[in-house]
Amino acid sequence: MEVTGVGARPSKRGPADWFTGEVWMDEVASLPEPGLVRALQVHFAPGARTHWHVHPLGQVLHIVDGVGRVQGEDGPVRQVRPGDTVVVGPGERHWHGAAPDHLMCHIAVQEEDPETGQQTIWHEHVTDGDYLAAPAGS
């Protein structure tokens, strides 16, 4: 068993190759081999979001604060709030981030593909048109 104090892992700025806007990531856990799971707490400033991307083995997002947006390639933009959980299927192209006028924080859990060593495959940025589309049900 390992206990890691809150100050042992500094926050890291999300790179512009993966995100639009200001994003900060805090590692929650990364299992030692043979474990392949990684969990991050990700903070998005208003308007910030990921680029389009896929996770070979899928991803779970649990919203802990604020108001966010998520979208799968073949679906509408959806609004998410604290307590909501989003399950993204293996290879499902998607994006997620904060609403235009709210911060958002989520816990992201994904697994490394043992064949390729990849957890995430990044694509192009999400256009303002896609991001600003009215969320379904609003």
mmCIF file of N, CA, C and O in Angstrom, residues 16 29 31-32 45 60 76 90 104 137:
data_model
loop_
_atom_site.group_PDB
_atom_site.id
_atom_site.type_symbol
_atom_site.label_atom_id
_atom_site.label_comp_id
_atom_site.label_asym_id
_atom_site.label_seq_id
_atom_site.Cartn_x
_atom_site.Cartn_y
_atom_site.Cartn_z
ATOM 1 N N ALA A 16 -1.295 22.807 -24.895
ATOM 2 C CA ALA A 16 -2.109 23.364 -25.980
ATOM 3 C C ALA A 16 -2.336 22.347 -27.095
ATOM 4 O O ALA A 16 -3.278 22.499 -27.876
ATOM 5 N N ALA A 29 -3.963 8.974 -9.273
ATOM 6 C CA ALA A 29 -3.319 7.669 -9.118
ATOM 7 C C ALA A 29 -2.855 7.152 -10.465
ATOM 8 O O ALA A 29 -3.479 7.396 -11.494
ATOM 9 N N LEU A 31 -1.387 3.341 -11.341
ATOM 10 C CA LEU A 31 -1.032 2.059 -10.747
ATOM 11 C C LEU A 31 0.324 1.568 -11.244
ATOM 12 O O LEU A 31 0.632 1.691 -12.430
ATOM 13 N N PRO A 32 1.128 0.998 -10.350
ATOM 14 C CA PRO A 32 2.401 0.416 -10.783
ATOM 15 C C PRO A 32 2.132 -0.854 -11.599
ATOM 16 O O PRO A 32 1.049 -1.455 -11.498
ATOM 17 N N ALA A 45 -11.076 25.988 -16.854
ATOM 18 C CA ALA A 45 -11.584 27.352 -16.728
ATOM 19 C C ALA A 45 -12.799 27.493 -17.642
ATOM 20 O O ALA A 45 -12.975 26.693 -18.571
ATOM 21 N N VAL A 60 -13.852 6.887 -18.004
ATOM 22 C CA VAL A 60 -14.943 7.280 -17.115
ATOM 23 C C VAL A 60 -14.623 8.682 -16.613
ATOM 24 O O VAL A 60 -13.504 8.951 -16.164
ATOM 25 N N PRO A 76 -25.330 14.768 -29.597
ATOM 26 C CA PRO A 76 -25.433 16.192 -29.282
ATOM 27 C C PRO A 76 -24.479 16.582 -28.150
ATOM 28 O O PRO A 76 -23.988 15.729 -27.415
ATOM 29 N N PRO A 90 -14.813 2.344 -25.575
ATOM 30 C CA PRO A 90 -13.508 2.164 -26.225
ATOM 31 C C PRO A 90 -13.532 2.708 -27.654
ATOM 32 O O PRO A 90 -14.442 2.408 -28.431
ATOM 33 N N MET A 104 -15.308 23.910 -14.428
ATOM 34 C CA MET A 104 -15.728 22.518 -14.292
ATOM 35 C C MET A 104 -14.523 21.699 -13.879
ATOM 36 O O MET A 104 -13.410 21.935 -14.333
ATOM 37 N N GLY A 137 -31.563 19.279 -24.631
ATOM 38 C CA GLY A 137 -32.449 19.422 -23.491
ATOM 39 C C GLY A 137 -32.438 20.784 -22.845
ATOM 40 O O GLY A 137 -33.074 20.994 -21.822
#
